[in-house]
Amino acid sequence: MRLTPCQAVLSAAIGLNLLFLLLYWQWAPAPPAPPRRGVPGITVLLREFEPWDNDVPGTARAFSPPAPVAVVTETVLYPPLPLPPGVTVLPVRPVPERPPPLAHPERHVRTRHVALVPDGTRALPGLLERMRDALEDGGGGRDARLAAAPVGTEPLRCLELSLEARGWTVRCGTGMLPPGCPGLCQAVEGSAVLLLHRDLFALPFPLARPVATALFIQAAFRGWKVRVVPGGVPGIPPPSLVPHQQWKAGSGLESRRRRLMRELGIKREVLPDGRERWYGCGKDTARCFGTIHAGTPQYLLSGRWTPPCCLRALRETTRHVVSVLEAAGIRYWLEGGSLLGAVRLRDIIPWDYDVDLGIYKEDVGKCRWLAAAAAGEAVEDAEGFLWEKASEGEFYRVHYSRSNRLHVDLWPFYSRGGVMTKETWLGHRQDVEFPERFLQPRVPLEFAGLTAMAPNSARESELKFGAGAIEKPEYPNPSVKRMGGGMRGGGGESWDTKGWDGESQDTKGLG
């Protein structure tokens, strides 16, 4: 069989292609693929320092060599620093012209262990290896995932961290070393070198600042413990700062802490001495959540309850409104879900987003702020609370402030044939008429840190929400988000609110 010229050319082309592919497979370099588990060794990361006043060059020289050292910074180092040869700079903030350097941190940190070293620390021969061995010896079980060694002469203090993710809260207290696990803590207080496996980079915010706070909170979410290694690491004393530098350092720390807590979903931090730090909304900010749809706040769909800062603002608004109504002689009472919360908890229901009070319609004119709102004027009182007529119908709202629209709703009722009714019905399941005898007389009831007036029978709650509503809590719209039956919600949700947001709560009913 003879080959035509066309067939011969085609055969030659196929042969050449096969030859080129064979040569490429044999000689082309394989793409770099860092080992998943890392190579033996410890990489030192310098993260906690001020760009305008630091000892980063001295700290880097103290550890490099033999340990690989990387300086982690938000952007390029400025002012420029005279870093020793071989020290890597890792800017973590992404820029448009290139991908984030730490999108794949394993490409930059190849060792099995990582040590986060504070600025000004000096190396102690064999310390990092001793910390690694203490972490890997199995003492404390699989929960010991970090090792800590103090910097300087002050010993570290063991702390307990209690995380209430549903309550947006972290509590910190002085801890005790668990029996049988000497040196094992949930967190530590004091300047420390922190060493952990490269699973650092599996955390959502591996190099967030403040470094120790970020690591301990994320570790607590996962049940990780800290092994405290005895002995101290040398460190140089921090430089003396002029007042402007002190202000700059303090404001920078506060800004970083607030950003970290926002990323971690923390609105309230309780310190070991009982003081509190708040990171949520306030009088001059918007509230923490947006418009409510289908009676279900967005935070409920995220598995959380009302942020504690919002509950605090609602309590403050309620106290103010009640004092104004009582001073004006307006007959009011706890209404709707607020009455249910008072009977059940003596407080706001922990997933509620407003407070409801009923008032007698004929009393509206007794209060100057309500009278102005009834005339269509939104007025701000001397305490900064905003009174206005609601756009949805014939009722009134008192907002925490012009900026923060957490509010108390005031519902004007009037008696018609011995039955309390009103002009506006919004279709809520608690929107029902009720006998006026429930208000004759009204009775005092503890609610949200004050004594408010309430109907004389808990039956009104069952009339509005159904039989068993007090003992069987449920979310506002079960068709969107359901808690489950009984005092323990289905789907793993617990309804227990003890210590929910720092307010004392009594779960007894009216009795």
mmCIF file of N, CA and C in Angstrom, residues 9-79:
data_model
loop_
_atom_site.group_PDB
_atom_site.id
_atom_site.type_symbol
_atom_site.label_atom_id
_atom_site.label_comp_id
_atom_site.label_asym_id
_atom_site.label_seq_id
_atom_site.Cartn_x
_atom_site.Cartn_y
_atom_site.Cartn_z
ATOM 1 N N VAL A 9 2.828 13.517 5.173
ATOM 2 C CA VAL A 9 2.999 14.742 5.969
ATOM 3 C C VAL A 9 2.237 14.645 7.276
ATOM 4 N N LEU A 10 0.998 14.117 7.251
ATOM 5 C CA LEU A 10 0.197 13.982 8.459
ATOM 6 C C LEU A 10 0.853 13.034 9.459
ATOM 7 N N SER A 11 1.407 11.911 8.981
ATOM 8 C CA SER A 11 2.071 10.951 9.864
ATOM 9 C C SER A 11 3.294 11.572 10.519
ATOM 10 N N ALA A 12 4.050 12.347 9.748
ATOM 11 C CA ALA A 12 5.232 12.995 10.311
ATOM 12 C C ALA A 12 4.859 14.006 11.383
ATOM 13 N N ALA A 13 3.798 14.751 11.150
ATOM 14 C CA ALA A 13 3.373 15.738 12.136
ATOM 15 C C ALA A 13 2.944 15.075 13.439
ATOM 16 N N ILE A 14 2.215 13.968 13.352
ATOM 17 C CA ILE A 14 1.797 13.253 14.561
ATOM 18 C C ILE A 14 3.002 12.724 15.305
ATOM 19 N N GLY A 15 3.984 12.182 14.581
ATOM 20 C CA GLY A 15 5.188 11.658 15.222
ATOM 21 C C GLY A 15 5.962 12.741 15.946
ATOM 22 N N LEU A 16 6.089 13.916 15.330
ATOM 23 C CA LEU A 16 6.812 15.016 15.974
ATOM 24 C C LEU A 16 6.104 15.477 17.247
ATOM 25 N N ASN A 17 4.776 15.556 17.204
ATOM 26 C CA ASN A 17 4.024 15.949 18.399
ATOM 27 C C ASN A 17 4.226 14.970 19.548
ATOM 28 N N LEU A 18 4.202 13.672 19.236
ATOM 29 C CA LEU A 18 4.425 12.668 20.266
ATOM 30 C C LEU A 18 5.824 12.784 20.849
ATOM 31 N N LEU A 19 6.807 13.081 20.000
ATOM 32 C CA LEU A 19 8.176 13.234 20.465
ATOM 33 C C LEU A 19 8.306 14.444 21.400
ATOM 34 N N PHE A 20 7.685 15.569 21.021
ATOM 35 C CA PHE A 20 7.740 16.753 21.861
ATOM 36 C C PHE A 20 7.084 16.507 23.225
ATOM 37 N N LEU A 21 5.936 15.809 23.231
ATOM 38 C CA LEU A 21 5.266 15.506 24.496
ATOM 39 C C LEU A 21 6.139 14.631 25.390
ATOM 40 N N LEU A 22 6.826 13.644 24.799
ATOM 41 C CA LEU A 22 7.689 12.757 25.573
ATOM 42 C C LEU A 22 8.836 13.535 26.195
ATOM 43 N N LEU A 23 9.451 14.417 25.431
ATOM 44 C CA LEU A 23 10.558 15.229 25.955
ATOM 45 C C LEU A 23 10.081 16.170 27.066
ATOM 46 N N TYR A 24 8.883 16.739 26.914
ATOM 47 C CA TYR A 24 8.354 17.660 27.933
ATOM 48 C C TYR A 24 8.113 16.938 29.255
ATOM 49 N N TRP A 25 7.542 15.729 29.163
ATOM 50 C CA TRP A 25 7.281 14.968 30.379
ATOM 51 C C TRP A 25 8.578 14.602 31.108
ATOM 52 N N GLN A 26 9.644 14.368 30.358
ATOM 53 C CA GLN A 26 10.893 13.941 30.965
ATOM 54 C C GLN A 26 11.682 15.107 31.557
ATOM 55 N N TRP A 27 11.626 16.281 30.892
ATOM 56 C CA TRP A 27 12.535 17.353 31.280
ATOM 57 C C TRP A 27 11.853 18.567 31.918
ATOM 58 N N ALA A 28 10.563 18.720 31.737
ATOM 59 C CA ALA A 28 9.889 19.908 32.305
ATOM 60 C C ALA A 28 9.882 19.828 33.839
ATOM 61 N N PRO A 29 10.202 20.954 34.558
ATOM 62 C CA PRO A 29 10.195 20.917 36.028
ATOM 63 C C PRO A 29 8.778 20.772 36.567
ATOM 64 N N ALA A 30 8.647 19.969 37.598
ATOM 65 C CA ALA A 30 7.322 19.793 38.232
ATOM 66 C C ALA A 30 6.940 21.067 38.971
ATOM 67 N N PRO A 31 5.682 21.456 38.969
ATOM 68 C CA PRO A 31 5.254 22.658 39.706
ATOM 69 C C PRO A 31 5.494 22.479 41.206
ATOM 70 N N PRO A 32 5.939 23.551 41.878
ATOM 71 C CA PRO A 32 6.198 23.432 43.313
ATOM 72 C C PRO A 32 4.931 23.101 44.079
ATOM 73 N N ALA A 33 4.989 22.061 44.867
ATOM 74 C CA ALA A 33 3.836 21.641 45.674
ATOM 75 C C ALA A 33 4.299 21.461 47.104
ATOM 76 N N PRO A 34 4.110 22.443 47.953
ATOM 77 C CA PRO A 34 4.569 22.331 49.340
ATOM 78 C C PRO A 34 3.888 21.172 50.041
ATOM 79 N N PRO A 35 4.622 20.486 50.870
ATOM 80 C CA PRO A 35 4.030 19.339 51.570
ATOM 81 C C PRO A 35 2.869 19.764 52.445
ATOM 82 N N ARG A 36 1.850 18.941 52.489
ATOM 83 C CA ARG A 36 0.654 19.293 53.224
ATOM 84 C C ARG A 36 0.927 19.345 54.719
ATOM 85 N N ARG A 37 1.764 18.460 55.207
ATOM 86 C CA ARG A 37 2.008 18.402 56.638
ATOM 87 C C ARG A 37 3.178 19.273 57.055
ATOM 88 N N GLY A 38 3.945 19.834 56.120
ATOM 89 C CA GLY A 38 5.060 20.695 56.458
ATOM 90 C C GLY A 38 6.324 19.906 56.718
ATOM 91 N N VAL A 39 7.435 20.580 56.596
ATOM 92 C CA VAL A 39 8.738 19.965 56.855
ATOM 93 C C VAL A 39 9.107 20.233 58.305
ATOM 94 N N PRO A 40 9.983 19.418 58.888
ATOM 95 C CA PRO A 40 10.374 19.657 60.278
ATOM 96 C C PRO A 40 10.974 21.049 60.440
ATOM 97 N N GLY A 41 10.686 21.652 61.592
ATOM 98 C CA GLY A 41 11.215 22.971 61.869
ATOM 99 C C GLY A 41 10.147 23.900 62.404
ATOM 100 N N ILE A 42 10.573 25.118 62.752
ATOM 101 C CA ILE A 42 9.684 26.128 63.332
ATOM 102 C C ILE A 42 9.926 27.446 62.618
ATOM 103 N N THR A 43 8.873 28.037 62.082
ATOM 104 C CA THR A 43 8.952 29.364 61.471
ATOM 105 C C THR A 43 8.521 30.408 62.489
ATOM 106 N N VAL A 44 9.329 31.452 62.636
ATOM 107 C CA VAL A 44 9.017 32.546 63.548
ATOM 108 C C VAL A 44 8.290 33.638 62.777
ATOM 109 N N LEU A 45 7.114 34.020 63.266
ATOM 110 C CA LEU A 45 6.334 35.093 62.666
ATOM 111 C C LEU A 45 6.330 36.295 63.604
ATOM 112 N N LEU A 46 6.698 37.447 63.075
ATOM 113 C CA LEU A 46 6.636 38.698 63.817
ATOM 114 C C LEU A 46 5.422 39.464 63.323
ATOM 115 N N ARG A 47 4.403 39.573 64.171
ATOM 116 C CA ARG A 47 3.139 40.166 63.751
ATOM 117 C C ARG A 47 2.722 41.343 64.625
ATOM 118 N N GLU A 48 2.977 41.236 65.939
ATOM 119 C CA GLU A 48 2.478 42.241 66.870
ATOM 120 C C GLU A 48 3.530 43.321 67.088
ATOM 121 N N PHE A 49 3.459 44.395 66.299
ATOM 122 C CA PHE A 49 4.392 45.511 66.453
ATOM 123 C C PHE A 49 3.773 46.752 65.828
ATOM 124 N N GLU A 50 4.301 47.906 66.214
ATOM 125 C CA GLU A 50 3.862 49.172 65.635
ATOM 126 C C GLU A 50 4.816 49.541 64.504
ATOM 127 N N PRO A 51 4.320 49.898 63.333
ATOM 128 C CA PRO A 51 5.224 50.194 62.207
ATOM 129 C C PRO A 51 6.093 51.419 62.444
ATOM 130 N N TRP A 52 5.645 52.340 63.297
ATOM 131 C CA TRP A 52 6.371 53.592 63.480
ATOM 132 C C TRP A 52 7.331 53.564 64.669
ATOM 133 N N ASP A 53 7.300 52.497 65.488
ATOM 134 C CA ASP A 53 8.212 52.402 66.625
ATOM 135 C C ASP A 53 8.295 50.941 67.046
ATOM 136 N N ASN A 54 9.397 50.261 66.689
ATOM 137 C CA ASN A 54 9.478 48.834 66.956
ATOM 138 C C ASN A 54 10.929 48.379 67.031
ATOM 139 N N ASP A 55 11.099 47.135 67.415
ATOM 140 C CA ASP A 55 12.411 46.487 67.454
ATOM 141 C C ASP A 55 12.402 45.262 66.548
ATOM 142 N N VAL A 56 11.667 45.350 65.441
ATOM 143 C CA VAL A 56 11.548 44.204 64.537
ATOM 144 C C VAL A 56 12.901 43.745 64.009
ATOM 145 N N PRO A 57 13.802 44.647 63.560
ATOM 146 C CA PRO A 57 15.114 44.157 63.084
ATOM 147 C C PRO A 57 15.880 43.391 64.166
ATOM 148 N N GLY A 58 15.899 43.912 65.413
ATOM 149 C CA GLY A 58 16.603 43.222 66.485
ATOM 150 C C GLY A 58 15.960 41.895 66.827
ATOM 151 N N THR A 59 14.629 41.843 66.857
ATOM 152 C CA THR A 59 13.937 40.583 67.143
ATOM 153 C C THR A 59 14.200 39.560 66.047
ATOM 154 N N ALA A 60 14.174 39.996 64.781
ATOM 155 C CA ALA A 60 14.449 39.076 63.668
ATOM 156 C C ALA A 60 15.873 38.533 63.744
ATOM 157 N N ARG A 61 16.854 39.398 64.074
ATOM 158 C CA ARG A 61 18.240 38.938 64.167
ATOM 159 C C ARG A 61 18.415 37.938 65.307
ATOM 160 N N ALA A 62 17.600 38.077 66.375
ATOM 161 C CA ALA A 62 17.723 37.169 67.512
ATOM 162 C C ALA A 62 17.319 35.737 67.153
ATOM 163 N N PHE A 63 16.457 35.568 66.161
ATOM 164 C CA PHE A 63 15.956 34.226 65.824
ATOM 165 C C PHE A 63 16.478 33.707 64.482
ATOM 166 N N SER A 64 16.963 34.576 63.614
ATOM 167 C CA SER A 64 17.399 34.159 62.271
ATOM 168 C C SER A 64 18.884 34.458 62.075
ATOM 169 N N PRO A 65 19.658 33.420 61.656
ATOM 170 C CA PRO A 65 19.298 32.002 61.680
ATOM 171 C C PRO A 65 19.339 31.469 63.111
ATOM 172 N N PRO A 66 18.950 30.234 63.370
ATOM 173 C CA PRO A 66 18.650 29.166 62.420
ATOM 174 C C PRO A 66 17.195 29.121 61.957
ATOM 175 N N ALA A 67 16.262 29.753 62.715
ATOM 176 C CA ALA A 67 14.844 29.628 62.352
ATOM 177 C C ALA A 67 14.514 30.568 61.202
ATOM 178 N N PRO A 68 13.699 30.108 60.245
ATOM 179 C CA PRO A 68 13.188 31.046 59.245
ATOM 180 C C PRO A 68 12.262 32.062 59.901
ATOM 181 N N VAL A 69 12.392 33.324 59.515
ATOM 182 C CA VAL A 69 11.633 34.411 60.124
ATOM 183 C C VAL A 69 10.852 35.143 59.050
ATOM 184 N N ALA A 70 9.594 35.442 59.330
ATOM 185 C CA ALA A 70 8.755 36.228 58.426
ATOM 186 C C ALA A 70 8.118 37.359 59.217
ATOM 187 N N VAL A 71 8.147 38.562 58.644
ATOM 188 C CA VAL A 71 7.508 39.720 59.242
ATOM 189 C C VAL A 71 6.155 39.902 58.552
ATOM 190 N N VAL A 72 5.075 39.785 59.319
ATOM 191 C CA VAL A 72 3.720 39.875 58.781
ATOM 192 C C VAL A 72 3.204 41.286 59.027
ATOM 193 N N THR A 73 2.829 41.970 57.964
ATOM 194 C CA THR A 73 2.423 43.360 58.060
ATOM 195 C C THR A 73 1.196 43.592 57.195
ATOM 196 N N GLU A 74 0.444 44.650 57.510
ATOM 197 C CA GLU A 74 -0.746 44.949 56.720
ATOM 198 C C GLU A 74 -0.374 45.295 55.284
ATOM 199 N N THR A 75 0.604 46.153 55.116
ATOM 200 C CA THR A 75 1.056 46.568 53.785
ATOM 201 C C THR A 75 2.586 46.518 53.781
ATOM 202 N N VAL A 76 3.210 47.215 52.852
ATOM 203 C CA VAL A 76 4.667 47.277 52.853
ATOM 204 C C VAL A 76 5.129 47.968 54.129
ATOM 205 N N LEU A 77 6.286 47.562 54.626
ATOM 206 C CA LEU A 77 6.818 48.160 55.838
ATOM 207 C C LEU A 77 7.197 49.607 55.587
ATOM 208 N N TYR A 78 6.626 50.502 56.401
ATOM 209 C CA TYR A 78 6.956 51.910 56.282
ATOM 210 C C TYR A 78 6.812 52.558 57.650
ATOM 211 N N PRO A 79 7.879 53.216 58.107
ATOM 212 C CA PRO A 79 9.162 53.442 57.440
ATOM 213 C C PRO A 79 9.900 52.132 57.172
#
